[in-house]
Short mmCIF file of C-alpha atoms in Angstrom, two decimals:
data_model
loop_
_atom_site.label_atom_id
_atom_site.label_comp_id
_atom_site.label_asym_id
_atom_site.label_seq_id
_atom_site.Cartn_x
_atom_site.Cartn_y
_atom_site.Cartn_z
CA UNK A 1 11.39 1.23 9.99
CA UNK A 2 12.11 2.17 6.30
CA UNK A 3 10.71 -0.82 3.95
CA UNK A 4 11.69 0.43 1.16
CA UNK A 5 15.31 2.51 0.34
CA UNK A 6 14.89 4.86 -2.86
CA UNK A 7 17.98 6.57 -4.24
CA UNK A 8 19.78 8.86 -4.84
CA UNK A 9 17.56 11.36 -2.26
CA UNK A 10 17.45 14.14 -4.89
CA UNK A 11 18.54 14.35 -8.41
CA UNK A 12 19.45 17.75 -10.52
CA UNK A 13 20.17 17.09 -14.11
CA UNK A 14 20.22 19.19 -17.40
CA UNK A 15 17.52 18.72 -20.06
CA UNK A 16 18.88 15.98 -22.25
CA UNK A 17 20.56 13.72 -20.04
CA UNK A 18 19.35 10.18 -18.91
CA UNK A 19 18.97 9.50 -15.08
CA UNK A 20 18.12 6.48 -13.54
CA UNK A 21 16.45 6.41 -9.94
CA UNK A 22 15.83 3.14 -7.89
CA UNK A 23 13.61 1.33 -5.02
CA UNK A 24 14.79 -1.51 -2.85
CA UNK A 25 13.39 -4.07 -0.40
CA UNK A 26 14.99 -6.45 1.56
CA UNK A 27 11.52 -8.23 1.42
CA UNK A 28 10.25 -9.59 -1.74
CA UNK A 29 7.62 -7.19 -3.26
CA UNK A 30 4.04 -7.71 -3.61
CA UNK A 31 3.78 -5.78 -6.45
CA UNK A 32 5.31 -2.68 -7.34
CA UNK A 33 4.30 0.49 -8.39
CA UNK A 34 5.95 3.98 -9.35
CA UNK A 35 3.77 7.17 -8.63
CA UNK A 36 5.22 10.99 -9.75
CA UNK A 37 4.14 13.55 -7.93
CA UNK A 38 4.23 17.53 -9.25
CA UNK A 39 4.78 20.20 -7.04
CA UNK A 40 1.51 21.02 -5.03
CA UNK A 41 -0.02 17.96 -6.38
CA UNK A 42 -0.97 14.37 -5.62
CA UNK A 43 0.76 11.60 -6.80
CA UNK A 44 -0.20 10.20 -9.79
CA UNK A 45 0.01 6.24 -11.18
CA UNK A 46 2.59 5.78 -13.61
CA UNK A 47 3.08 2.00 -14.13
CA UNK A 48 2.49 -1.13 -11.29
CA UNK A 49 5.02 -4.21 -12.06
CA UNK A 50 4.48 -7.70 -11.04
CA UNK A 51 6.36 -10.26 -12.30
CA UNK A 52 10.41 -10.19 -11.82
CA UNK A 53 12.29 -9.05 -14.56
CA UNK A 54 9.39 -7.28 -16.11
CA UNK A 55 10.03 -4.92 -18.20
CA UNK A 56 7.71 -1.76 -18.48
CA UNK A 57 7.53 1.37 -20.79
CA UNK A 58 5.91 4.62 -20.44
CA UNK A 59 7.48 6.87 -23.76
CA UNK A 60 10.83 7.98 -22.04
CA UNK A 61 10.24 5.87 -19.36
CA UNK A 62 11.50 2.95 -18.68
CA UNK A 63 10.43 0.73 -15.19
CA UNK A 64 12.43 -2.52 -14.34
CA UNK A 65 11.57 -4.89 -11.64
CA UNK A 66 14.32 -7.46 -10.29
CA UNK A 67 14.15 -11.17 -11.31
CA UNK A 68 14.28 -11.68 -7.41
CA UNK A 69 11.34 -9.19 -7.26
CA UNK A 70 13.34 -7.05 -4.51
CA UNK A 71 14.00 -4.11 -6.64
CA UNK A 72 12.91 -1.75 -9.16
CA UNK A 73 14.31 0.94 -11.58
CA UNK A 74 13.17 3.44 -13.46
CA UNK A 75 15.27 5.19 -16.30
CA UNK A 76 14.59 8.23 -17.83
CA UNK A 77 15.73 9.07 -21.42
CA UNK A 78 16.32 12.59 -22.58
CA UNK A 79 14.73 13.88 -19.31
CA UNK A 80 12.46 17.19 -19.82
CA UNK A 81 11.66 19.88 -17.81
CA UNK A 82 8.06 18.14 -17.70
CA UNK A 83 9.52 15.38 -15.51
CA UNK A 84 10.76 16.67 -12.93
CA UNK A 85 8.82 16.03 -9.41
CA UNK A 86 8.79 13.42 -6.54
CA UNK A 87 9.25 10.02 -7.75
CA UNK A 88 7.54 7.58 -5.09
CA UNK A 89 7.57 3.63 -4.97
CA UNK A 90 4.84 1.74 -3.00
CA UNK A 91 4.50 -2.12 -2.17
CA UNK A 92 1.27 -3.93 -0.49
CA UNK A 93 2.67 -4.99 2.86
CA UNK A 94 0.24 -6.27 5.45
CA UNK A 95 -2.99 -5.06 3.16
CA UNK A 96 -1.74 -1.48 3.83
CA UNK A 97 0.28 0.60 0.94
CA UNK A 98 3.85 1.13 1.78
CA UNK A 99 5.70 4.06 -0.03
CA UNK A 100 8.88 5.20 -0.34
CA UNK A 101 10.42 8.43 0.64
CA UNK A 102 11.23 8.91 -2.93
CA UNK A 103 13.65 10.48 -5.22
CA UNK A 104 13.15 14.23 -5.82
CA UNK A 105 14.39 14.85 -9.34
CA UNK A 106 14.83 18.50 -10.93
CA UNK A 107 15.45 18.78 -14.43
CA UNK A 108 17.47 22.33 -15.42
CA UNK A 109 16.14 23.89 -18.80
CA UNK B 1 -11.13 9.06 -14.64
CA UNK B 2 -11.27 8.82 -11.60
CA UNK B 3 -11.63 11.85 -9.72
CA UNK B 4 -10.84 12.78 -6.14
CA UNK B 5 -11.18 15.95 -4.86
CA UNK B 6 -10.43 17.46 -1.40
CA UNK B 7 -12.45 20.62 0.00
CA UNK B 8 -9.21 23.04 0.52
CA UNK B 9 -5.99 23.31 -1.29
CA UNK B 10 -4.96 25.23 1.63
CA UNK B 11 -6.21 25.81 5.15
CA UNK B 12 -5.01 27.98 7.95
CA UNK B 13 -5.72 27.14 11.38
CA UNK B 14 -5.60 28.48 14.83
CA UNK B 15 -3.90 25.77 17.80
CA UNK B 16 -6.72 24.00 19.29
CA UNK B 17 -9.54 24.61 16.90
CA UNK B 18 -11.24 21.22 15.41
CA UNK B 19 -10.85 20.61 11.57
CA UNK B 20 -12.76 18.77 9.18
CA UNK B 21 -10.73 17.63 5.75
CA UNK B 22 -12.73 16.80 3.10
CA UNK B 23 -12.19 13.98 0.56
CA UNK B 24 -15.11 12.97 -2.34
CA UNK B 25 -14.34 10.24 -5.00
CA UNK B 26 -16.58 9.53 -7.96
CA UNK B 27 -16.06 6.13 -9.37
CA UNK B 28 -18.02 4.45 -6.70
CA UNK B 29 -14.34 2.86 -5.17
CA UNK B 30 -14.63 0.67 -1.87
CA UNK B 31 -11.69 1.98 -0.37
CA UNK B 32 -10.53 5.81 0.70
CA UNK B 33 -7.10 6.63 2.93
CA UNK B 34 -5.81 9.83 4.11
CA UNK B 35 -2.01 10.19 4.69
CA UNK B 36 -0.06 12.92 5.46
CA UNK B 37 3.02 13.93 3.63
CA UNK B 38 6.52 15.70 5.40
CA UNK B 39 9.70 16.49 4.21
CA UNK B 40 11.77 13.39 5.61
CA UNK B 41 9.09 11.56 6.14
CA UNK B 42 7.68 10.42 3.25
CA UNK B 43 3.74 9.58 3.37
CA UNK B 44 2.51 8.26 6.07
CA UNK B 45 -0.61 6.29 6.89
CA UNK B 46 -3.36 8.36 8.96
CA UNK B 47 -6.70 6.12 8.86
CA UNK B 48 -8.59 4.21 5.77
CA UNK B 49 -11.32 2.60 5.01
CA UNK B 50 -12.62 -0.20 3.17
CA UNK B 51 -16.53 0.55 3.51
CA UNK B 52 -19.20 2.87 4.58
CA UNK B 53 -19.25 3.29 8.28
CA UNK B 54 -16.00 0.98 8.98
CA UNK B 55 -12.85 2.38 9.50
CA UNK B 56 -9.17 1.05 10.71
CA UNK B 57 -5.85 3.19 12.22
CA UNK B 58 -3.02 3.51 9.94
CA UNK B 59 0.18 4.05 11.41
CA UNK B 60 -0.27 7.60 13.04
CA UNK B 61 -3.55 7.80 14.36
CA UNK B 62 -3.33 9.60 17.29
CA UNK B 63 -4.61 12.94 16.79
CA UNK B 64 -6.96 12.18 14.36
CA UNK B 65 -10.46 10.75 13.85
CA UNK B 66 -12.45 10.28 10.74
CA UNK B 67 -15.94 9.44 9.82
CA UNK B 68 -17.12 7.51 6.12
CA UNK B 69 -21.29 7.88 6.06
CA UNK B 70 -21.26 7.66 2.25
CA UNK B 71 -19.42 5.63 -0.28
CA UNK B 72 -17.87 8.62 -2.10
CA UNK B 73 -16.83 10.65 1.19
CA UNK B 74 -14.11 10.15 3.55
CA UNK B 75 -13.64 12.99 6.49
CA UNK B 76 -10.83 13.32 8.27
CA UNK B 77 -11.36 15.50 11.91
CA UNK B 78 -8.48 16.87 13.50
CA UNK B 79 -10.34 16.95 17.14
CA UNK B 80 -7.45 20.06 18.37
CA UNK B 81 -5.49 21.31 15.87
CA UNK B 82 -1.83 21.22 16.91
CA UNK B 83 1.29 22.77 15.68
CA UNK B 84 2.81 19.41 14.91
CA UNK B 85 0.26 18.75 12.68
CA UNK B 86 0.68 20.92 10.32
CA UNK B 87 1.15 18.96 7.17
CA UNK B 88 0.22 17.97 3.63
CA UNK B 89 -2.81 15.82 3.96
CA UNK B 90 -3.34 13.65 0.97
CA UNK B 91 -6.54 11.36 0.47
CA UNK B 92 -6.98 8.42 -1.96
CA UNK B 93 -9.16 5.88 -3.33
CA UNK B 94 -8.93 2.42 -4.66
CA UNK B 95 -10.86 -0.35 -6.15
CA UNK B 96 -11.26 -3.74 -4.84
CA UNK B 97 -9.92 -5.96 -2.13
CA UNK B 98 -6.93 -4.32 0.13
CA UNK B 99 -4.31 -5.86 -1.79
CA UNK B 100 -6.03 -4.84 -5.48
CA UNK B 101 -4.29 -1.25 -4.53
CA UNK B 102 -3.70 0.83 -7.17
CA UNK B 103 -4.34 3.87 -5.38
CA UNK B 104 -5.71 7.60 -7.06
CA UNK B 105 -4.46 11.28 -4.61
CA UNK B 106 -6.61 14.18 -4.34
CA UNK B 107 -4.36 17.25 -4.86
CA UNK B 108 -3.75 17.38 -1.03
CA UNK B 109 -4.73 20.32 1.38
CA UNK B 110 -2.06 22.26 2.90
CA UNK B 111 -3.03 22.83 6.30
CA UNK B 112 -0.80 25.34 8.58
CA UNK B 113 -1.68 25.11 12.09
CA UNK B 114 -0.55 28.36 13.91
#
């Protein structure tokens, strides 16, 4: 059973543009966080989000959570070749991490 | 920073041979996991644990064992390699009770099971 729905599935966009990505529930989130994850890498922690309708930045970055805590954005601004990768959501569900299949973005030079 | 390391970036193994994965953390973190990663699939929940000696089935177990004697190391033993496992295995620590899960990745070891 998918918990949580990210979209769009994949993502190509030219250098410059802004993108956003998302992560839904039909549960109410723990918590939230956003991971990226390079090519041949792990994923790394960008940002965990709590409280609904928190508002988080990360430079370019940009991580919403819902006021009903069910879903989650992130928006990229002027997206760079440096960001492109896997971006995953996880929740806490049942004391075991949850993640998404996540949004594979690819930004063209 | 933490650091998490894992004893192959890549591994090539014959069907039926057992396999030891090797995950070390360094900030002294109570709890380690080990997932593995597909296309499609998304990561998915092997075994973890949440101290030395204990350990508790994720949500694809069966295939797998794994063994925590020290704090900082969590093995994960593929008993007889299979085709169908041939994956991106992932480990990762965290800090704190199971819910307090901000979790830190190895680089992940690329095992191909031929």
């Amino acid at each position: 059973t998918q918990l949580l729905e990210q979209s769009p599935q994949f993502l190509s966009i030219q250098e410059g543009e802004n993108l956003t990505v998302y992560c839904n529930s039909s549960s109410v989130f723990s918590s939230l966080q956003w991971y990226r994850q390079e090519p041949g890498e792990g994923p790394v922690l960008l940002v965990t989000v709590v409280t609904g309708g928190e508002v988080k930045k990360l430079k370019r970055l940009t991580f919403q959570f819902g006021d009903a805590r069910k879903d989650s954005s992130l928006h990229i601004t002027a997206a760079q070749p440096g960001d492109t990768g896997l971006y995953l959501c996880a929740d806490d569900r049942d004391d075991k991490i949850i993640f998404g299949k996540g949004t594979r973005l690819h930004i063209l030079p | 920073d933490v650091k998490v390391t894992q004893s192959s970036r890549y591994l090539v193994k014959r069907t039926g041979e057992k396999v030891f994965l090797e995950c070390v953390q360094d900030m002294d973190h109570e709890n380690m996991f080990w997932y593995r990663q597909d296309p499609g699939l998304g990561l998915r929940l092997i075994y973890f644990s949440y101290d030395v000696k204990m350990k508790e089935k994720g949500d694809i177990p069966e295939g797998y064992s794994v063994s925590r004697e020290k704090k900082e190391r969590f093995s994960l033993i593929l008993e007889s390699a299979s085709t169908n496992q041939t994956s991106m295995y992932l480990c990762a620590s965290s800090f704190g009770e199971m819910s307090s899960y901000e979790q830190y990745f190895g680089p992940g070891t690329r095992l191909t099971v031929t």
